[in-house]
Amino acid sequence: ELIELMKRYGVTIKLFADDSKLYAEIVDISDVRKFQAALDQLSDWAASWQLNISIDKCCVLNIGKIPSNVAASANYSIDGHALPLVNSCRDLGIIVSHDMSPRLHINAMVLRAQQRANVILRCFISRDPGLLMRAFLVYVRPMLEFNSVVWSPHLKCDVNKIERVQRRFTKRLQGLKFCSYAERLKRLDLMTLELRRLHMDLTMCYKIVFKLIDLNFDDFFKVSPSSSTRGHPYKLYRQRGDITARENFFSQRVVNIWNNLSDKIVDFTSLNSFNRTIRLINFCQYLKCSA
């Protein structure tokens, strides 16, 4: 009922457990008033159901440009408590910035991952590379890959920053100090983190195209209108984006890679077959960081 209540004010609400996100397009003063009215209704709804709103955890994040006269009057509050205006906030483990740049999230993520990698190297008595590498794969790498489809970077400096965590860790393993990064990856049977993110993009794309996940295809992609018979029959149309954040979002960046998959190598019959066969393809032309 809360979802329907918010729709009356042109506000969309997303719910996860006891967390809620409200968002709407604000272009003039009337939109500001409607959004504040939606917040008032939210407060009344919570009071009716005897639910407490954690106001100290609430904030306002403006994404994109807002007219100065609108921004000056956009002072929102819940139950008389003013909500702070922030430049970034954490949403389900991902730091979202006002300009949609992943930089803040990457910096925080890399710092925590590097600290944990150092703890592993300090705390383990054994210097066995296999044991240490397994600890890295269990306790560090997931931190560097959590929801990467959402924040995967496009700038080379950010790509290298993430890769440096694995690069440094493998270099400190016994017997690998003087090997190149490419040689260390080969001996440890690893891929670069950038290549793994690319594979994750393709896997998510497969799940959306073949409806293996509860996401609406039309919200992300359009079927390619091309009648070409070359390649696989699941090609997508790459839409134009006006801003950099949009151009490098998942639904944009994955299209060219997806369309160029070879139907002679990639098996689309199942997700397992797809994941296995994309490992046979050389994606070097799409990578910014070389091993």
mmCIF file of C-alpha atoms in Angstrom:
data_model
loop_
_atom_site.group_PDB
_atom_site.id
_atom_site.type_symbol
_atom_site.label_atom_id
_atom_site.label_comp_id
_atom_site.label_asym_id
_atom_site.label_seq_id
_atom_site.Cartn_x
_atom_site.Cartn_y
_atom_site.Cartn_z
ATOM 1 C CA GLU A 1 0.000 0.000 0.000
ATOM 2 C CA LEU A 2 2.940 2.316 0.580
ATOM 3 C CA ILE A 3 3.940 1.904 -3.064
ATOM 4 C CA GLU A 4 0.481 2.911 -4.250
ATOM 5 C CA LEU A 5 0.418 5.789 -1.776
ATOM 6 C CA MET A 6 3.641 7.222 -3.178
ATOM 7 C CA LYS A 7 2.429 6.878 -6.773
ATOM 8 C CA ARG A 8 -0.271 9.452 -6.059
ATOM 9 C CA TYR A 9 2.484 12.037 -5.689
ATOM 10 C CA GLY A 10 4.535 10.877 -8.652
ATOM 11 C CA VAL A 11 7.137 9.352 -6.337
ATOM 12 C CA THR A 12 8.684 5.916 -6.815
ATOM 13 C CA ILE A 13 9.655 3.897 -3.758
ATOM 14 C CA LYS A 14 11.975 0.903 -3.669
ATOM 15 C CA LEU A 15 11.812 -1.425 -0.678
ATOM 16 C CA PHE A 16 14.386 -3.883 0.649
ATOM 17 C CA ALA A 17 13.656 -5.436 4.056
ATOM 18 C CA ASP A 18 13.112 -2.373 6.280
ATOM 19 C CA ASP A 19 15.002 0.037 4.001
ATOM 20 C CA SER A 20 13.203 2.398 1.642
ATOM 21 C CA LYS A 21 14.363 4.667 -1.181
ATOM 22 C CA LEU A 22 12.116 7.396 -2.550
ATOM 23 C CA TYR A 23 12.944 9.193 -5.757
ATOM 24 C CA ALA A 24 11.284 11.523 -8.245
ATOM 25 C CA GLU A 25 12.183 13.925 -11.024
ATOM 26 C CA ILE A 26 12.399 17.479 -9.695
ATOM 27 C CA VAL A 27 12.223 20.215 -12.321
ATOM 28 C CA ASP A 28 10.250 23.008 -10.638
ATOM 29 C CA ILE A 29 8.843 24.213 -7.302
ATOM 30 C CA SER A 30 5.650 22.184 -7.691
ATOM 31 C CA ASP A 31 7.726 18.985 -7.826
ATOM 32 C CA VAL A 32 9.424 20.013 -4.582
ATOM 33 C CA ARG A 33 6.038 20.484 -2.904
ATOM 34 C CA LYS A 34 4.753 17.131 -4.192
ATOM 35 C CA PHE A 35 7.829 15.343 -2.888
ATOM 36 C CA GLN A 36 7.484 16.969 0.526
ATOM 37 C CA ALA A 37 3.808 15.975 0.557
ATOM 38 C CA ALA A 38 4.892 12.390 -0.168
ATOM 39 C CA LEU A 39 7.276 12.516 2.798
ATOM 40 C CA ASP A 40 4.459 13.812 5.003
ATOM 41 C CA GLN A 41 2.263 10.929 3.862
ATOM 42 C CA LEU A 42 5.085 8.512 4.604
ATOM 43 C CA SER A 43 5.339 9.893 8.131
ATOM 44 C CA ASP A 44 1.571 9.613 8.658
ATOM 45 C CA TRP A 45 1.556 6.060 7.291
ATOM 46 C CA ALA A 46 4.356 5.019 9.663
ATOM 47 C CA ALA A 47 2.550 6.587 12.608
ATOM 48 C CA SER A 48 -0.680 4.769 11.719
ATOM 49 C CA TRP A 49 1.130 1.446 11.751
ATOM 50 C CA GLN A 50 3.149 2.376 14.856
ATOM 51 C CA LEU A 51 6.429 2.141 12.940
ATOM 52 C CA ASN A 52 9.405 4.322 13.755
ATOM 53 C CA ILE A 53 11.361 6.042 10.965
ATOM 54 C CA SER A 54 15.110 6.247 11.619
ATOM 55 C CA ILE A 55 15.339 9.891 10.658
ATOM 56 C CA ASP A 56 19.028 10.060 11.587
ATOM 57 C CA LYS A 57 19.692 7.566 8.771
ATOM 58 C CA CYS A 58 17.716 9.561 6.196
ATOM 59 C CA CYS A 59 19.269 12.001 3.748
ATOM 60 C CA VAL A 60 18.676 13.726 0.415
ATOM 61 C CA LEU A 61 20.877 13.044 -2.618
ATOM 62 C CA ASN A 62 20.465 15.172 -5.750
ATOM 63 C CA ILE A 63 21.554 13.461 -8.961
ATOM 64 C CA GLY A 64 22.090 15.649 -11.996
ATOM 65 C CA LYS A 65 21.681 19.392 -12.411
ATOM 66 C CA ILE A 66 18.914 21.210 -10.572
ATOM 67 C CA PRO A 67 17.851 24.818 -11.313
ATOM 68 C CA SER A 68 19.215 27.181 -8.660
ATOM 69 C CA ASN A 69 15.777 28.498 -7.704
ATOM 70 C CA VAL A 70 14.503 24.949 -7.226
ATOM 71 C CA ALA A 71 17.577 23.859 -5.258
ATOM 72 C CA ALA A 72 17.189 26.822 -2.895
ATOM 73 C CA SER A 73 13.653 25.781 -1.947
ATOM 74 C CA ALA A 74 14.282 22.029 -1.832
ATOM 75 C CA ASN A 75 14.511 21.712 1.943
ATOM 76 C CA TYR A 76 12.874 18.427 2.820
ATOM 77 C CA SER A 77 11.872 17.182 6.240
ATOM 78 C CA ILE A 78 10.222 14.191 7.903
ATOM 79 C CA ASP A 79 7.988 14.804 10.904
ATOM 80 C CA GLY A 80 9.511 18.259 11.343
ATOM 81 C CA HIS A 81 13.115 17.014 11.204
ATOM 82 C CA ALA A 82 15.166 18.534 8.380
ATOM 83 C CA LEU A 83 16.929 16.018 6.137
ATOM 84 C CA PRO A 84 20.602 16.692 5.377
ATOM 85 C CA LEU A 85 21.702 17.194 1.765
ATOM 86 C CA VAL A 86 24.642 14.892 0.963
ATOM 87 C CA ASN A 87 26.965 14.343 -2.007
ATOM 88 C CA SER A 88 27.024 10.559 -1.579
ATOM 89 C CA CYS A 89 25.347 7.818 0.396
ATOM 90 C CA ARG A 90 25.653 4.061 0.848
ATOM 91 C CA ASP A 91 22.862 2.041 -0.720
ATOM 92 C CA LEU A 92 22.887 -1.730 -0.092
ATOM 93 C CA GLY A 93 26.669 -1.763 0.168
ATOM 94 C CA ILE A 94 27.353 0.535 -2.789
ATOM 95 C CA ILE A 95 28.390 4.172 -2.322
ATOM 96 C CA VAL A 96 26.302 6.245 -4.733
ATOM 97 C CA SER A 97 27.708 9.654 -5.669
ATOM 98 C CA HIS A 98 25.753 12.704 -6.824
ATOM 99 C CA ASP A 99 27.483 12.509 -10.230
ATOM 100 C CA MET A 100 27.068 8.712 -10.440
ATOM 101 C CA SER A 101 30.833 8.260 -10.476
ATOM 102 C CA PRO A 102 32.084 5.007 -8.902
ATOM 103 C CA ARG A 103 35.257 6.700 -7.635
ATOM 104 C CA LEU A 104 34.198 7.038 -3.976
ATOM 105 C CA HIS A 105 32.981 3.446 -3.817
ATOM 106 C CA ILE A 106 36.153 2.136 -5.441
ATOM 107 C CA ASN A 107 38.430 4.068 -3.079
ATOM 108 C CA ALA A 108 36.621 2.789 0.020
ATOM 109 C CA MET A 109 36.407 -0.760 -1.334
ATOM 110 C CA VAL A 110 40.082 -0.952 -2.318
ATOM 111 C CA LEU A 111 41.174 0.386 1.081
ATOM 112 C CA ARG A 112 39.216 -2.302 2.963
ATOM 113 C CA ALA A 113 40.334 -5.061 0.596
ATOM 114 C CA GLN A 114 44.007 -4.066 0.884
ATOM 115 C CA GLN A 115 43.771 -4.028 4.667
ATOM 116 C CA ARG A 116 42.239 -7.489 4.693
ATOM 117 C CA ALA A 117 44.866 -8.815 2.270
ATOM 118 C CA ASN A 118 47.610 -7.506 4.562
ATOM 119 C CA VAL A 119 45.954 -9.187 7.566
ATOM 120 C CA ILE A 120 46.020 -12.526 5.739
ATOM 121 C CA LEU A 121 49.728 -12.212 4.964
ATOM 122 C CA ARG A 122 50.518 -11.241 8.571
ATOM 123 C CA CYS A 123 48.328 -13.764 10.397
ATOM 124 C CA PHE A 124 49.032 -16.978 8.491
ATOM 125 C CA ILE A 125 52.102 -18.835 9.721
ATOM 126 C CA SER A 126 52.157 -21.008 6.622
ATOM 127 C CA ARG A 127 53.737 -19.463 3.542
ATOM 128 C CA ASP A 128 52.150 -22.001 1.199
ATOM 129 C CA PRO A 129 51.005 -20.030 -1.895
ATOM 130 C CA GLY A 130 48.007 -22.304 -2.422
ATOM 131 C CA LEU A 131 46.710 -21.765 1.106
ATOM 132 C CA LEU A 132 47.259 -18.000 1.075
ATOM 133 C CA MET A 133 45.690 -17.681 -2.357
ATOM 134 C CA ARG A 134 42.639 -19.595 -1.214
ATOM 135 C CA ALA A 135 42.254 -17.204 1.718
ATOM 136 C CA PHE A 136 42.515 -14.281 -0.715
ATOM 137 C CA LEU A 137 39.821 -15.744 -2.969
ATOM 138 C CA VAL A 138 37.472 -16.316 -0.031
ATOM 139 C CA TYR A 139 38.004 -13.159 2.053
ATOM 140 C CA VAL A 140 39.327 -10.456 -0.309
ATOM 141 C CA ARG A 141 38.261 -10.953 -3.905
ATOM 142 C CA PRO A 142 34.502 -10.964 -3.129
ATOM 143 C CA MET A 143 34.934 -7.484 -1.639
ATOM 144 C CA LEU A 144 36.380 -6.294 -4.952
ATOM 145 C CA GLU A 145 33.584 -7.836 -7.007
ATOM 146 C CA PHE A 146 30.410 -7.297 -4.995
ATOM 147 C CA ASN A 147 27.757 -5.917 -7.393
ATOM 148 C CA SER A 148 30.443 -4.935 -9.912
ATOM 149 C CA VAL A 149 27.764 -4.753 -12.619
ATOM 150 C CA VAL A 150 26.551 -1.573 -10.887
ATOM 151 C CA TRP A 151 29.857 0.245 -10.389
ATOM 152 C CA SER A 152 32.386 -1.285 -12.840
ATOM 153 C CA PRO A 153 34.850 1.529 -13.681
ATOM 154 C CA HIS A 154 35.689 2.889 -17.121
ATOM 155 C CA LEU A 155 38.721 5.000 -16.209
ATOM 156 C CA LYS A 156 42.077 3.285 -16.453
ATOM 157 C CA CYS A 157 43.268 4.752 -13.143
ATOM 158 C CA ASP A 158 40.331 3.147 -11.314
ATOM 159 C CA VAL A 159 40.798 -0.157 -13.131
ATOM 160 C CA ASN A 160 44.461 -0.233 -12.122
ATOM 161 C CA LYS A 161 43.616 0.756 -8.545
ATOM 162 C CA ILE A 162 41.416 -2.320 -8.138
ATOM 163 C CA GLU A 163 43.834 -4.615 -9.961
ATOM 164 C CA ARG A 164 46.681 -3.460 -7.730
ATOM 165 C CA VAL A 165 45.210 -5.341 -4.748
ATOM 166 C CA GLN A 166 45.561 -8.712 -6.486
ATOM 167 C CA ARG A 167 48.818 -7.676 -8.148
ATOM 168 C CA ARG A 168 50.475 -6.858 -4.817
ATOM 169 C CA PHE A 169 49.124 -9.908 -3.017
ATOM 170 C CA THR A 170 50.369 -12.385 -5.640
ATOM 171 C CA LYS A 171 53.771 -10.705 -5.714
ATOM 172 C CA ARG A 172 54.237 -11.360 -1.995
ATOM 173 C CA LEU A 173 53.643 -15.095 -2.357
ATOM 174 C CA GLN A 174 56.618 -17.370 -1.919
ATOM 175 C CA GLY A 175 58.500 -18.008 -5.148
ATOM 176 C CA LEU A 176 56.559 -15.457 -7.201
ATOM 177 C CA LYS A 177 58.235 -12.203 -6.216
ATOM 178 C CA PHE A 178 60.342 -11.885 -9.354
ATOM 179 C CA CYS A 179 57.694 -13.154 -11.788
ATOM 180 C CA SER A 180 55.674 -10.794 -13.955
ATOM 181 C CA TYR A 181 52.002 -10.306 -13.110
ATOM 182 C CA ALA A 182 50.983 -12.272 -16.220
ATOM 183 C CA GLU A 183 53.246 -15.156 -15.193
ATOM 184 C CA ARG A 184 51.906 -15.120 -11.636
ATOM 185 C CA LEU A 185 48.326 -15.298 -12.914
ATOM 186 C CA LYS A 186 49.226 -18.189 -15.187
ATOM 187 C CA ARG A 187 50.930 -20.166 -12.423
ATOM 188 C CA LEU A 188 48.057 -19.529 -9.999
ATOM 189 C CA ASP A 189 45.368 -20.185 -12.660
ATOM 190 C CA LEU A 190 43.799 -16.749 -12.161
ATOM 191 C CA MET A 191 42.236 -14.097 -14.361
ATOM 192 C CA THR A 192 42.666 -10.373 -13.979
ATOM 193 C CA LEU A 193 39.927 -8.744 -11.914
ATOM 194 C CA GLU A 194 39.000 -6.585 -14.906
ATOM 195 C CA LEU A 195 38.415 -9.651 -17.078
ATOM 196 C CA ARG A 196 36.313 -11.233 -14.338
ATOM 197 C CA ARG A 197 34.140 -8.091 -14.219
ATOM 198 C CA LEU A 198 33.655 -8.301 -17.974
ATOM 199 C CA HIS A 199 32.566 -11.939 -17.618
ATOM 200 C CA MET A 200 30.135 -10.893 -14.877
ATOM 201 C CA ASP A 201 28.645 -8.261 -17.185
ATOM 202 C CA LEU A 202 28.090 -10.875 -19.883
ATOM 203 C CA THR A 203 26.593 -13.314 -17.381
ATOM 204 C CA MET A 204 24.142 -10.690 -16.131
ATOM 205 C CA CYS A 205 23.268 -9.807 -19.713
ATOM 206 C CA TYR A 206 22.568 -13.487 -20.439
ATOM 207 C CA LYS A 207 20.306 -13.743 -17.390
ATOM 208 C CA ILE A 208 18.296 -10.688 -18.470
ATOM 209 C CA VAL A 209 18.031 -11.701 -22.136
ATOM 210 C CA PHE A 210 16.926 -15.250 -21.309
ATOM 211 C CA LYS A 211 14.754 -14.135 -18.363
ATOM 212 C CA LEU A 212 16.632 -16.075 -15.712
ATOM 213 C CA ILE A 213 16.386 -13.143 -13.332
ATOM 214 C CA ASP A 214 13.495 -10.972 -12.220
ATOM 215 C CA LEU A 215 14.500 -7.885 -14.181
ATOM 216 C CA ASN A 216 12.519 -6.393 -17.045
ATOM 217 C CA PHE A 217 14.380 -6.733 -20.356
ATOM 218 C CA ASP A 218 12.878 -3.481 -21.685
ATOM 219 C CA ASP A 219 14.305 -1.521 -18.753
ATOM 220 C CA PHE A 220 17.826 -2.359 -19.912
ATOM 221 C CA PHE A 221 17.934 -3.341 -23.571
ATOM 222 C CA LYS A 222 16.273 -3.229 -26.968
ATOM 223 C CA VAL A 223 16.477 -5.982 -29.545
ATOM 224 C CA SER A 224 18.690 -5.017 -32.474
ATOM 225 C CA PRO A 225 16.648 -4.149 -35.599
ATOM 226 C CA SER A 226 19.471 -5.404 -37.820
ATOM 227 C CA SER A 227 18.561 -8.270 -40.150
ATOM 228 C CA SER A 228 22.148 -9.490 -40.456
ATOM 229 C CA THR A 229 22.500 -13.254 -40.237
ATOM 230 C CA ARG A 230 26.115 -13.105 -39.097
ATOM 231 C CA GLY A 231 26.844 -13.993 -35.487
ATOM 232 C CA HIS A 232 24.352 -15.117 -32.855
ATOM 233 C CA PRO A 233 20.607 -14.304 -33.060
ATOM 234 C CA TYR A 234 20.387 -12.460 -29.710
ATOM 235 C CA LYS A 235 21.955 -9.159 -30.694
ATOM 236 C CA LEU A 236 21.016 -5.951 -28.883
ATOM 237 C CA TYR A 237 20.647 -2.343 -29.954
ATOM 238 C CA ARG A 238 23.042 0.117 -28.336
ATOM 239 C CA GLN A 239 21.165 3.262 -27.389
ATOM 240 C CA ARG A 240 22.831 6.655 -27.307
ATOM 241 C CA GLY A 241 23.626 8.288 -23.976
ATOM 242 C CA ASP A 242 23.956 12.009 -23.325
ATOM 243 C CA ILE A 243 26.217 11.823 -20.287
ATOM 244 C CA THR A 244 29.344 9.842 -19.421
ATOM 245 C CA ALA A 245 27.715 8.030 -16.508
ATOM 246 C CA ARG A 246 25.001 6.731 -18.831
ATOM 247 C CA GLU A 247 27.439 5.783 -21.595
ATOM 248 C CA ASN A 248 29.403 3.585 -19.194
ATOM 249 C CA PHE A 249 26.440 2.046 -17.398
ATOM 250 C CA PHE A 250 25.993 -1.725 -17.635
ATOM 251 C CA SER A 251 23.221 -1.665 -20.253
ATOM 252 C CA GLN A 252 25.425 0.431 -22.549
ATOM 253 C CA ARG A 253 28.931 -0.929 -22.066
ATOM 254 C CA VAL A 254 28.000 -4.606 -22.413
ATOM 255 C CA VAL A 255 26.130 -4.340 -25.738
ATOM 256 C CA ASN A 256 29.079 -4.240 -28.148
ATOM 257 C CA ILE A 257 30.844 -7.065 -26.338
ATOM 258 C CA TRP A 258 27.653 -9.144 -26.287
ATOM 259 C CA ASN A 259 26.942 -8.543 -29.977
ATOM 260 C CA ASN A 260 30.459 -9.548 -30.980
ATOM 261 C CA LEU A 261 30.339 -12.929 -29.257
ATOM 262 C CA SER A 262 31.010 -15.704 -31.740
ATOM 263 C CA ASP A 263 28.233 -18.252 -32.084
ATOM 264 C CA LYS A 264 30.891 -20.738 -33.206
ATOM 265 C CA ILE A 265 32.554 -20.575 -29.784
ATOM 266 C CA VAL A 266 29.891 -19.441 -27.314
ATOM 267 C CA ASP A 267 27.169 -21.897 -26.340
ATOM 268 C CA PHE A 268 23.878 -20.107 -25.520
ATOM 269 C CA THR A 269 21.921 -23.256 -24.629
ATOM 270 C CA SER A 270 22.378 -22.853 -20.860
ATOM 271 C CA LEU A 271 23.968 -20.478 -18.363
ATOM 272 C CA ASN A 272 26.625 -23.016 -17.369
ATOM 273 C CA SER A 273 27.543 -23.631 -20.998
ATOM 274 C CA PHE A 274 27.636 -19.900 -21.649
ATOM 275 C CA ASN A 275 29.929 -19.194 -18.690
ATOM 276 C CA ARG A 276 32.219 -22.045 -19.681
ATOM 277 C CA THR A 277 32.563 -21.039 -23.322
ATOM 278 C CA ILE A 278 33.112 -17.292 -22.852
ATOM 279 C CA ARG A 279 36.300 -18.241 -21.012
ATOM 280 C CA LEU A 280 37.637 -19.443 -24.377
ATOM 281 C CA ILE A 281 37.391 -15.964 -25.938
ATOM 282 C CA ASN A 282 40.191 -13.406 -25.949
ATOM 283 C CA PHE A 283 38.705 -10.110 -24.731
ATOM 284 C CA CYS A 284 41.971 -8.133 -24.755
ATOM 285 C CA GLN A 285 40.566 -5.485 -27.102
ATOM 286 C CA TYR A 286 38.017 -4.506 -24.440
ATOM 287 C CA LEU A 287 40.435 -4.367 -21.491
ATOM 288 C CA LYS A 288 42.188 -1.212 -20.304
ATOM 289 C CA CYS A 289 44.640 -2.911 -17.945
ATOM 290 C CA SER A 290 47.160 -5.395 -19.312
ATOM 291 C CA ALA A 291 48.454 -8.261 -17.195
#
